[in-house]
Coordinates of C-alpha atoms in Angstrom, one line a residue:
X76 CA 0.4 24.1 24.3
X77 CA -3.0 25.0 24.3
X78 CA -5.5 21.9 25.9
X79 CA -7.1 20.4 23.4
X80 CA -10.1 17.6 22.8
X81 CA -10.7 15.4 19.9
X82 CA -13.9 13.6 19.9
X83 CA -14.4 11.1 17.1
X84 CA -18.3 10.4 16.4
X85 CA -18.5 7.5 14.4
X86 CA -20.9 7.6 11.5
X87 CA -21.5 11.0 11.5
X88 CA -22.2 13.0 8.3
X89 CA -24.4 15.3 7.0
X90 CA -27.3 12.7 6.7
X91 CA -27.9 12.2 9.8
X92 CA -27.2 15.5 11.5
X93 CA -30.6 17.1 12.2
X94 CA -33.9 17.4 14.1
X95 CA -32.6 14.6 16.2
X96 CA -29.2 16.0 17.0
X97 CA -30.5 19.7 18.5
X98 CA -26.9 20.1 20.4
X99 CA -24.8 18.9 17.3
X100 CA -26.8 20.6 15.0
X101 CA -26.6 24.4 17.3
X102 CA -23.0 23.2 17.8
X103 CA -22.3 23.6 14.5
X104 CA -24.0 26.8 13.4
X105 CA -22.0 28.0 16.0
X106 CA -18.8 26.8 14.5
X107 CA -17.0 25.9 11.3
X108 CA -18.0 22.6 9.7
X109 CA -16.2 20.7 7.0
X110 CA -16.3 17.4 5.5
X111 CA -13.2 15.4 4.5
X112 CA -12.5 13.5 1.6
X113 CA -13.0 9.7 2.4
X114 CA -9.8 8.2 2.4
X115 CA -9.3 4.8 0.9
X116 CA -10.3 2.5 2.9
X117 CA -12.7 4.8 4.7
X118 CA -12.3 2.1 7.7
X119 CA -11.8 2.7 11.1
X120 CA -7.6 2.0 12.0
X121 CA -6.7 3.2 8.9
X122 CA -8.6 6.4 8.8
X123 CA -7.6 7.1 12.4
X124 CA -4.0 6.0 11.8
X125 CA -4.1 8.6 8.8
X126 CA -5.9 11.4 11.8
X127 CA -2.5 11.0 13.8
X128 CA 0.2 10.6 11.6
X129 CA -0.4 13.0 9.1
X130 CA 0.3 10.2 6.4
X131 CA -1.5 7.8 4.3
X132 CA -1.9 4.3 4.7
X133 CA 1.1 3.6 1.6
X134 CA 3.2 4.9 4.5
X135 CA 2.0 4.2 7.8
X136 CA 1.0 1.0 6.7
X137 CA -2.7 0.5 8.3
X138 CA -4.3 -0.8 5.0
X139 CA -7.6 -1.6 6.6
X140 CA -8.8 -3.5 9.6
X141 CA -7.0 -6.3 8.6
X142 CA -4.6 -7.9 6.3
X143 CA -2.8 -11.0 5.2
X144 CA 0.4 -11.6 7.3
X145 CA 2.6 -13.4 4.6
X146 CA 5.0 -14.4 6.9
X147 CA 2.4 -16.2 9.4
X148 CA -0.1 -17.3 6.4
X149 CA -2.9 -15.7 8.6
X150 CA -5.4 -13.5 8.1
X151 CA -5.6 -10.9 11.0
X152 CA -8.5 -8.4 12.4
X153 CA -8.3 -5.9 14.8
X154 CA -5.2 -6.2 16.1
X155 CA -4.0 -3.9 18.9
X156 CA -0.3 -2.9 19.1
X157 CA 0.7 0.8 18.7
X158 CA 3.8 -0.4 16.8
X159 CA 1.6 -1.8 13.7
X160 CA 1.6 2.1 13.0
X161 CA 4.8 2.7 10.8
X162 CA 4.7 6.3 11.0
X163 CA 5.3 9.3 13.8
X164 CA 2.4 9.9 15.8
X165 CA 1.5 13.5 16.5
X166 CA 1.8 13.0 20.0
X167 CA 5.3 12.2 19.7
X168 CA 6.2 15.2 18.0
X169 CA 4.1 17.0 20.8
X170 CA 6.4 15.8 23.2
X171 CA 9.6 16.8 21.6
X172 CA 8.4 20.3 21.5
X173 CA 7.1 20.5 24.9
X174 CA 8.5 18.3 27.9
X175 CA 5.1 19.1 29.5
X176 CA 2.5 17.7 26.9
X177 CA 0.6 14.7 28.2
X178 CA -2.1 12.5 25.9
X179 CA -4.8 10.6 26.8
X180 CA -6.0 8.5 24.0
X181 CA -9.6 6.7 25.1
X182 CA -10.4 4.2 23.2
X183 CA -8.7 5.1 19.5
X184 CA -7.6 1.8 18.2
X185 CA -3.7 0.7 17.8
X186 CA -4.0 1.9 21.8
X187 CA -1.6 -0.4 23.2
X188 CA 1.8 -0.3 23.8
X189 CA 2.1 3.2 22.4
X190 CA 3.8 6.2 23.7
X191 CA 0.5 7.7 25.0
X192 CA 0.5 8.7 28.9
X193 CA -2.7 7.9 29.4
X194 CA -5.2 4.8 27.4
X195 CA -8.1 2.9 28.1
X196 CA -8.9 0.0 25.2
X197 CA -11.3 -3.2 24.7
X198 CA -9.3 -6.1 26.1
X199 CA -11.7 -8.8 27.2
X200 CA -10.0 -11.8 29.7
X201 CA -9.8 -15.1 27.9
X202 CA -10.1 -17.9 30.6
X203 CA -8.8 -21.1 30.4
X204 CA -12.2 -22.8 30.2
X205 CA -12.5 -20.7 26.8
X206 CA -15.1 -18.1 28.9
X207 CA -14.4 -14.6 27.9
X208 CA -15.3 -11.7 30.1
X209 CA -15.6 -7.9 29.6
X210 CA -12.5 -6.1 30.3
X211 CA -10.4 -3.6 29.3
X212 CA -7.0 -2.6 29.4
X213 CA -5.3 1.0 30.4
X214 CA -1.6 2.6 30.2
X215 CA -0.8 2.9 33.2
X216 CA -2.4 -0.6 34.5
X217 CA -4.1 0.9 37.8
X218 CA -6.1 3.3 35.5
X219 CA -8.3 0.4 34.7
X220 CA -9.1 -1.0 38.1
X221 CA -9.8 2.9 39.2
X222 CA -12.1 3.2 36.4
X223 CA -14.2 -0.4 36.7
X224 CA -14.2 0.6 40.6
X225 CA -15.5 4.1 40.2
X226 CA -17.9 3.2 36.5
X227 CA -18.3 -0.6 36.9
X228 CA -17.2 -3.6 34.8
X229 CA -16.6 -1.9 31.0
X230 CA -19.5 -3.2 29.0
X231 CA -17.8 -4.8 26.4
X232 CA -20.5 -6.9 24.8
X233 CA -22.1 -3.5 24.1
X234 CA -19.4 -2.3 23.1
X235 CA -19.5 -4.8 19.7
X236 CA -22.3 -7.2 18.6
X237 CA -26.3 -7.8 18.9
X238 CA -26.5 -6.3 22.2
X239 CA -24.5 -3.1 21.1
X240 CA -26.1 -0.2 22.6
X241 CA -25.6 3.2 24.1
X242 CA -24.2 1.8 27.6
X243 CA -20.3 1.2 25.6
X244 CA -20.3 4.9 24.4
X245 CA -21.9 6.3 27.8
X246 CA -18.6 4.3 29.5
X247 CA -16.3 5.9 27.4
X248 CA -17.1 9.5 27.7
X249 CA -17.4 8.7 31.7
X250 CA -14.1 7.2 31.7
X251 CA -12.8 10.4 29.5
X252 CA -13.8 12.9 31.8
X253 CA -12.6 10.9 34.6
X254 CA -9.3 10.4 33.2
X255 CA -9.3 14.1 32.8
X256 CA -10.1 15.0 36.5
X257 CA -7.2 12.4 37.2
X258 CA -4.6 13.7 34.9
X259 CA -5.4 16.4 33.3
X260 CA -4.0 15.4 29.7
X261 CA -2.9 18.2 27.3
X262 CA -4.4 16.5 24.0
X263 CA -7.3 13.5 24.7
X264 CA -8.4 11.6 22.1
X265 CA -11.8 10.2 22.7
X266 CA -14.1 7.3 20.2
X267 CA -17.6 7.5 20.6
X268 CA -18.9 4.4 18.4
X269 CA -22.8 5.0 19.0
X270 CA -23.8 5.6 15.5
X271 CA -22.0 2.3 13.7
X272 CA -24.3 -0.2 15.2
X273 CA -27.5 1.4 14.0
X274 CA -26.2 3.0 11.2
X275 CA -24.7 -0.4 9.4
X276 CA -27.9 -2.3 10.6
X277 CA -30.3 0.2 9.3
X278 CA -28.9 2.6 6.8
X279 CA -29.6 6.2 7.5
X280 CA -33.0 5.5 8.0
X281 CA -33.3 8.4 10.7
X282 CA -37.4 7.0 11.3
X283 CA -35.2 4.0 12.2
X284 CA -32.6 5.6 14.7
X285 CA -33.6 8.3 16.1
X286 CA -33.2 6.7 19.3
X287 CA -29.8 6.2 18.9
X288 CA -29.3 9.8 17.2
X289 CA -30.7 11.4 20.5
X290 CA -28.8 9.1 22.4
X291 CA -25.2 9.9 21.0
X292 CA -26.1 14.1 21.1
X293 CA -26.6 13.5 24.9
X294 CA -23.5 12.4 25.4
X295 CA -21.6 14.6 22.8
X296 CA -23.1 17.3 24.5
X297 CA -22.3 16.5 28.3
X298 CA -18.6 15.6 26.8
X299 CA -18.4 19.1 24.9
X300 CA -19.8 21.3 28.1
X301 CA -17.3 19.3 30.5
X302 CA -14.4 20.4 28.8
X303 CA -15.4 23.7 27.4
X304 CA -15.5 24.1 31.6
X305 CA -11.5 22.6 31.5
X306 CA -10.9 25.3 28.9
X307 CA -10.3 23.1 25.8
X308 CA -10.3 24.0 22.6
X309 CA -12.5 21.1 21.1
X310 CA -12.7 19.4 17.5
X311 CA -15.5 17.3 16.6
X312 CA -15.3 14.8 13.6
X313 CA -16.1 11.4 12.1
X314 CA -13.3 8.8 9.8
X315 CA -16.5 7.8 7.7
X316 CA -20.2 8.2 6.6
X317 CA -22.4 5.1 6.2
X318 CA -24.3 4.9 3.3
X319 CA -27.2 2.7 2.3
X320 CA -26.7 -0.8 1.3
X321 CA -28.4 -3.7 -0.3
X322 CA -26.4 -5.7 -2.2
X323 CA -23.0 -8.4 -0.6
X324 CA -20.9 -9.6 -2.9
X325 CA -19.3 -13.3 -1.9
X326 CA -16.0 -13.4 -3.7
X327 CA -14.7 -15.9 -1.6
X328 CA -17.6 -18.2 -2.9
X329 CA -16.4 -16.9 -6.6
X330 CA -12.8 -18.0 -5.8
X331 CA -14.1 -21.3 -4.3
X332 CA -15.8 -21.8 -7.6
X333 CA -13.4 -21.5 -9.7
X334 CA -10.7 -23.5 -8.0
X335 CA -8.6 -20.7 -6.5
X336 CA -9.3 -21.4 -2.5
X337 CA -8.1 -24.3 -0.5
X338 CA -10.6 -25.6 2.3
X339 CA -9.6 -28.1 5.4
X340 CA -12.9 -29.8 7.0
X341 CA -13.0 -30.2 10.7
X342 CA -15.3 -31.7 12.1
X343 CA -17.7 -31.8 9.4
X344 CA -17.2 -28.2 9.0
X345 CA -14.9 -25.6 6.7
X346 CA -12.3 -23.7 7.4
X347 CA -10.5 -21.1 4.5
X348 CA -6.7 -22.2 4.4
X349 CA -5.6 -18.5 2.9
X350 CA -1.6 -20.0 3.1
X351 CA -2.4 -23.1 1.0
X352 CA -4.5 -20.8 -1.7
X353 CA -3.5 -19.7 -4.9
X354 CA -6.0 -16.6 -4.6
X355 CA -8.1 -15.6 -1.7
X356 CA -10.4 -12.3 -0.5
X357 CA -9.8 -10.9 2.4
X358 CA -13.0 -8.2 2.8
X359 CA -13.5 -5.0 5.2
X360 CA -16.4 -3.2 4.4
X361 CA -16.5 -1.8 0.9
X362 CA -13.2 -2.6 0.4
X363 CA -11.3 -5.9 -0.1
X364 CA -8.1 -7.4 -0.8
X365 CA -6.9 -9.9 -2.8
X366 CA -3.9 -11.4 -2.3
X367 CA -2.7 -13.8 -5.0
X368 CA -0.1 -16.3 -3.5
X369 CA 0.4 -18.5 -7.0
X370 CA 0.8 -15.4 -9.6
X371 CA -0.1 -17.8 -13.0
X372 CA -3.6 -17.0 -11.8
X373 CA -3.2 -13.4 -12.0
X374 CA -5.1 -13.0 -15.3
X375 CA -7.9 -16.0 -14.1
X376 CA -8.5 -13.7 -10.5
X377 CA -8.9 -10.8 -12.8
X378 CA -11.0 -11.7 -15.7
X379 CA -13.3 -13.1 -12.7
X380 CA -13.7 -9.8 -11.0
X381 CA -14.5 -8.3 -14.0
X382 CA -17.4 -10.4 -14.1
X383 CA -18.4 -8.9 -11.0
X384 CA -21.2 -5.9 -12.2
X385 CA -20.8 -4.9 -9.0
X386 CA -16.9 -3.8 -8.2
X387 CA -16.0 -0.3 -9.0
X388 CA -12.5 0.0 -9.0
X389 CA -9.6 -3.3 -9.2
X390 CA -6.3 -1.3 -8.4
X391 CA -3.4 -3.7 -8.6
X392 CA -0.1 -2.6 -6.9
X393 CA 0.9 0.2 -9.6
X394 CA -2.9 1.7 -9.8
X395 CA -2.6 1.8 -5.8
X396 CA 0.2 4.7 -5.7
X397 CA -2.5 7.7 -6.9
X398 CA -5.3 6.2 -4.1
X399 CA -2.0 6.0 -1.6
X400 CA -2.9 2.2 -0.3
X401 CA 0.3 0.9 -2.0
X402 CA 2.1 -1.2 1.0
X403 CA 3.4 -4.2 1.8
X404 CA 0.5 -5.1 3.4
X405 CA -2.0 -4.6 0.6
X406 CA -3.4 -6.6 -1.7
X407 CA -2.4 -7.9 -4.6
X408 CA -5.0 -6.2 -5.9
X409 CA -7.5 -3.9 -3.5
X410 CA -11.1 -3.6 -4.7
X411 CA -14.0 -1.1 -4.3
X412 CA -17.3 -1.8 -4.4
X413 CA -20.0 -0.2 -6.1
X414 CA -22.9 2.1 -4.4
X415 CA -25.1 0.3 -2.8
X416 CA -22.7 -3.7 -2.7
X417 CA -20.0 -4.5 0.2
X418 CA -17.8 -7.5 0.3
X419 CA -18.2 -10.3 2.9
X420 CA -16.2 -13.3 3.5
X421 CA -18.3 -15.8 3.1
X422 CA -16.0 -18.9 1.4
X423 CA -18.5 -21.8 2.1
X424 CA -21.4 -22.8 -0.4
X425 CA -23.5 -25.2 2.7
X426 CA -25.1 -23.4 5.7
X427 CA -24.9 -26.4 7.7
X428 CA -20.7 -26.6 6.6
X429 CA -20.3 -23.0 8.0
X430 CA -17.3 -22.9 10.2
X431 CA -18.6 -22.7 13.8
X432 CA -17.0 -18.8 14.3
X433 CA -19.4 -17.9 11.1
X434 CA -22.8 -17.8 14.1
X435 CA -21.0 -16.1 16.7
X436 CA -18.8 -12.6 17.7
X437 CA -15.6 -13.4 16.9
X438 CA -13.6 -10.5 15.5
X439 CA -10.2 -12.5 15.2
X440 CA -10.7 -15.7 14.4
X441 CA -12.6 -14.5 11.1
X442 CA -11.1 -14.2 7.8
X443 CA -12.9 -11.1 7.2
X444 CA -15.1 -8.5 8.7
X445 CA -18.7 -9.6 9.2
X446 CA -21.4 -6.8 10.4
X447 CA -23.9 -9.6 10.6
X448 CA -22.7 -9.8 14.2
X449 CA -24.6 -6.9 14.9
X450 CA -27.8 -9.4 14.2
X451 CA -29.6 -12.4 16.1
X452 CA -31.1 -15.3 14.9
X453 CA -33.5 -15.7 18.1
X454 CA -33.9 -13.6 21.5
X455 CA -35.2 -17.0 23.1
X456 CA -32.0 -18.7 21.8
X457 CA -29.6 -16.3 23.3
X458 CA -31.8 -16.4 26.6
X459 CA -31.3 -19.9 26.7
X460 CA -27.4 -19.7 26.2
X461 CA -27.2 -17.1 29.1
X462 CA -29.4 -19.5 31.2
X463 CA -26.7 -22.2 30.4
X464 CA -23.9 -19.7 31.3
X465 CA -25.3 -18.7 34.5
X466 CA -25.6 -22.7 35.7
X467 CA -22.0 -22.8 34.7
X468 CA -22.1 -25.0 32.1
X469 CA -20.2 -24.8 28.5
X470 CA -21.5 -23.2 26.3
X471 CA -21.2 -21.7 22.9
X472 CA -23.2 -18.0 21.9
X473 CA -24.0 -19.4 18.4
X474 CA -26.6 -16.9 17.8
X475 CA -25.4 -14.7 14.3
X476 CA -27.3 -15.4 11.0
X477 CA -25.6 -16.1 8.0
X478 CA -27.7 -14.2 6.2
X479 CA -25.6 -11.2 4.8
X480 CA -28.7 -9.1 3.3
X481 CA -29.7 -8.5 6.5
X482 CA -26.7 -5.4 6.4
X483 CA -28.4 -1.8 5.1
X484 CA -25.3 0.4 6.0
X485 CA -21.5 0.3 4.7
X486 CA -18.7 2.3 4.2
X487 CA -14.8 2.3 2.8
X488 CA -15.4 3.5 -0.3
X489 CA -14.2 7.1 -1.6
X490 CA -16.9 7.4 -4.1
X491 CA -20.1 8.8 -1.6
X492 CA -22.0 11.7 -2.0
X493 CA -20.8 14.2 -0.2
X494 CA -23.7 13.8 2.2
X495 CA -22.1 10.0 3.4
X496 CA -18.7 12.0 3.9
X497 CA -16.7 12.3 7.4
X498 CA -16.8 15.4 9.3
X499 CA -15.0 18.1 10.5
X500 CA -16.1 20.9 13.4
X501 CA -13.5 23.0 15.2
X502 CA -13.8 26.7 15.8
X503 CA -11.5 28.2 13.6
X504 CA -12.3 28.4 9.7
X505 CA -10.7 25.8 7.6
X506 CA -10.1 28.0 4.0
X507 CA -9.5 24.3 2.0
X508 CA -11.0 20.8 0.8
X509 CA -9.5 18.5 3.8
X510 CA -8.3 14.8 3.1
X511 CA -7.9 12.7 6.0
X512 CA -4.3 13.4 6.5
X513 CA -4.9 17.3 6.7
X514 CA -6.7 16.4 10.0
X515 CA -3.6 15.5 12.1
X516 CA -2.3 19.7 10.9
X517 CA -5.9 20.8 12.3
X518 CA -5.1 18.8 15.7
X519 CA -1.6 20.0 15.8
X520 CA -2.6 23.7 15.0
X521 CA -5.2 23.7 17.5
X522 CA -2.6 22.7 20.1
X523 CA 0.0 25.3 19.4
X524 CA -1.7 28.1 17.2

């Protein structure tokens, strides 16, 4: 098979590709360049699941970030296993047709636990005194200490939150091409998240982030001249564009309203109780779902989102088959917002009753995804923490806003212009309009054609 390297710029599309990205841009007139169809959600682990399976999310099952576990009554983000992935992976089929293929897969999520030869993931260590510090975690194990011995300690709280920054991407293309002189993988897989932090806290405001667009070409370009020397054939793409955005839409807080959430109080503060609910929101993005555990309220949970000027599309479980999100997993019903509105999960109507994971970076523990992360209330505030952290002391990093307008970049929906759409560059013309499952046919004909 021929060697082969995906690299997956986050963010990238048509509106920000330019004066600031002179390799991309060159890159690209030198090559073939499409844009896919976003897929629904346009959301990281589903659109990658879609990349390397070759199927949608109504059959490999990644419906978003996250989704309602019925049989746990929990809400769950960003988990990690391989096996949440109901679907071959094209890796596997590699394998059957050549004994000799090898993958490395740095930093794609569902990276653990899979069939891979080779990963590197986000896995801080979670201490007993509740301190979490920056780690990662690699297939096989001693991969990780090589790579913190040889690249230091994997920057993980740049990787994800206010101090996101070009130091997490910079790790990952180090570690790629280190992984590469180690093993020499036949098909490497490679996430370059750059672009999400400044895109979803800005917009594509390129006077705003052209810093960061410079930033993410360096690397791109260092990563594509490395392995052009290894003699791989190289795609570039992206699972979403990020489009402008002014406008959150608090269903949660609707639901609360009008009876349909249950709240527990602890400690003077409130928690969502999605198990004791009869309807509840659980939102990624520009998509949400709603999953409606006491079904008299069907008609009540509808009528109330049609009051909502700002959803797009309300797809209950039939209307899901022709957008292909139809699962188990899915909502009830799975909403899109308009242009311009995302969905947060914001369920309390006090500030001062906001559960104590609402001002902090806690990807699991909330009932929804929450860019606000990517904000801070105050530098001398977080200073101080750190100050507290160093003296060991306890301490807790309660420095996120609540303050949801503060987000000018989304994405998830399908309806964008076409210059908000993923990407596709390889070096061989592509003669049709791709969806996001034609990608995993693109990898796999670049690795035997």
């Amino acid at each position: 098979m021929h060697k082969t390297v995906v690299i997956d710029i986050v963010g990238l599309s048509s509106s920000v590709i330019g004066a600031h990205t002179p390799f991309i841009q060159k890159y690209i007139s030198e090559n073939h360049f499409n844009t896919i169809e976003p897929l629904l959600p346009a959301v990281t682990t589903s659109v990658q699941s879609s990349y390397l399976t070759g199927k949608y999310p109504s059959e490999n099952g990644i419906v978003g970030n996250g989704w309602y576990d019925h049989a746990d009554a929990e809400i769950k983000f960003w988990k990690q296993s391989n096996k949440l992935v109901n679907a071959e992976k094209i890796w596997d089929l590699a394998k059957k047709e050549d004994p000799n293929f090898t993958c490395a897969n740095m930093f794609w999520w569902y990276n653990m636990y899979s069939t891979v030869d080779y990963s590197v993931t986000p896995r801080p260590n979670y201490l007993a005194d509740g301190r979490k510090l920056p780690d990662c975690y690699s297939q096989p194990a001693e991969l990780r200490d090589h790579l913190q011995a040889k690249l230091g300690q994997f920057p993980l709280f740049q990787f994800w939150g206010p101090g996101a920054n070009i130091k997490s991407t910079r790790w990952i293309a180090d570690a790629s091409m280190e992984t590469e002189k180690l093993y020499n993988p036949t098909l490497t897989l490679i996430y370059l998240p750059h672009l999400d932090y400044c895109l979803q806290k800005f917009g594509p405001e390129l006077d705003k982030i052209s810093t960061e667009l410079k930033e993410i070409d360096q690397v791109v370009e260092e990563l594509v001249r490395f392995y052009e020397g290894r003699g791989a054939r190289i795609i570039l793409l992206s699972e979403y564009g990020i489009a402008p955005v002014n406008k959150p839409i608090h269903l949660n807080r609707l639901f609360r309203e009008n009876g349909l959430i249950q709240i527990r109080e602890e400690r003077g503060l409130e928690l969502l109780d999605p198990g004791a609910s009869k309807a509840f929101v659980v939102a990624d993005h520009q998509v949400a779902h709603v999953y409606i555990n006491d079904k008299s309220v069907t008609e009540q949970v509808k009528a109330l989102l049609k009051s909502v000027p700002d959803i797009e599309l309300v797809l209950d479980k039939t209307e899901q088959e022709k957008y292909h999100i139809n699962h188990d997993r899915s909502g009830d019903l799975v909403l899109v917002a308009k242009e311009n509105s995302w969905f947060t999960y914001y369920f309390w109507l006090d500030d001062a009753k906001a559960p104590d994971y609402a001002r902090v970076v806690d990807i699991h523990k909330k009932p929804g995804y929450d860019p606000v992360e990517m904000f801070m209330t105050s530098k001398l505030r977080a200073g101080y923490k750190l100050l507290r952290k160093k003296a060991g002391f306890r301490y807790v990093m309660d420095v996120i806003p609540l303050d949801a307008t503060l987000v000018k970049g989304s994405h998830g929906s399908i309806k964008v212009a076409d210059r908000f759409k993923p990407v596709l560059v390889t070096s061989k013309a592509i003669d049709k309009t791709l969806k996001a499952p034609d990608v995993y046919q693109v990898i796999w004909d670049s690795l035997t054609v």
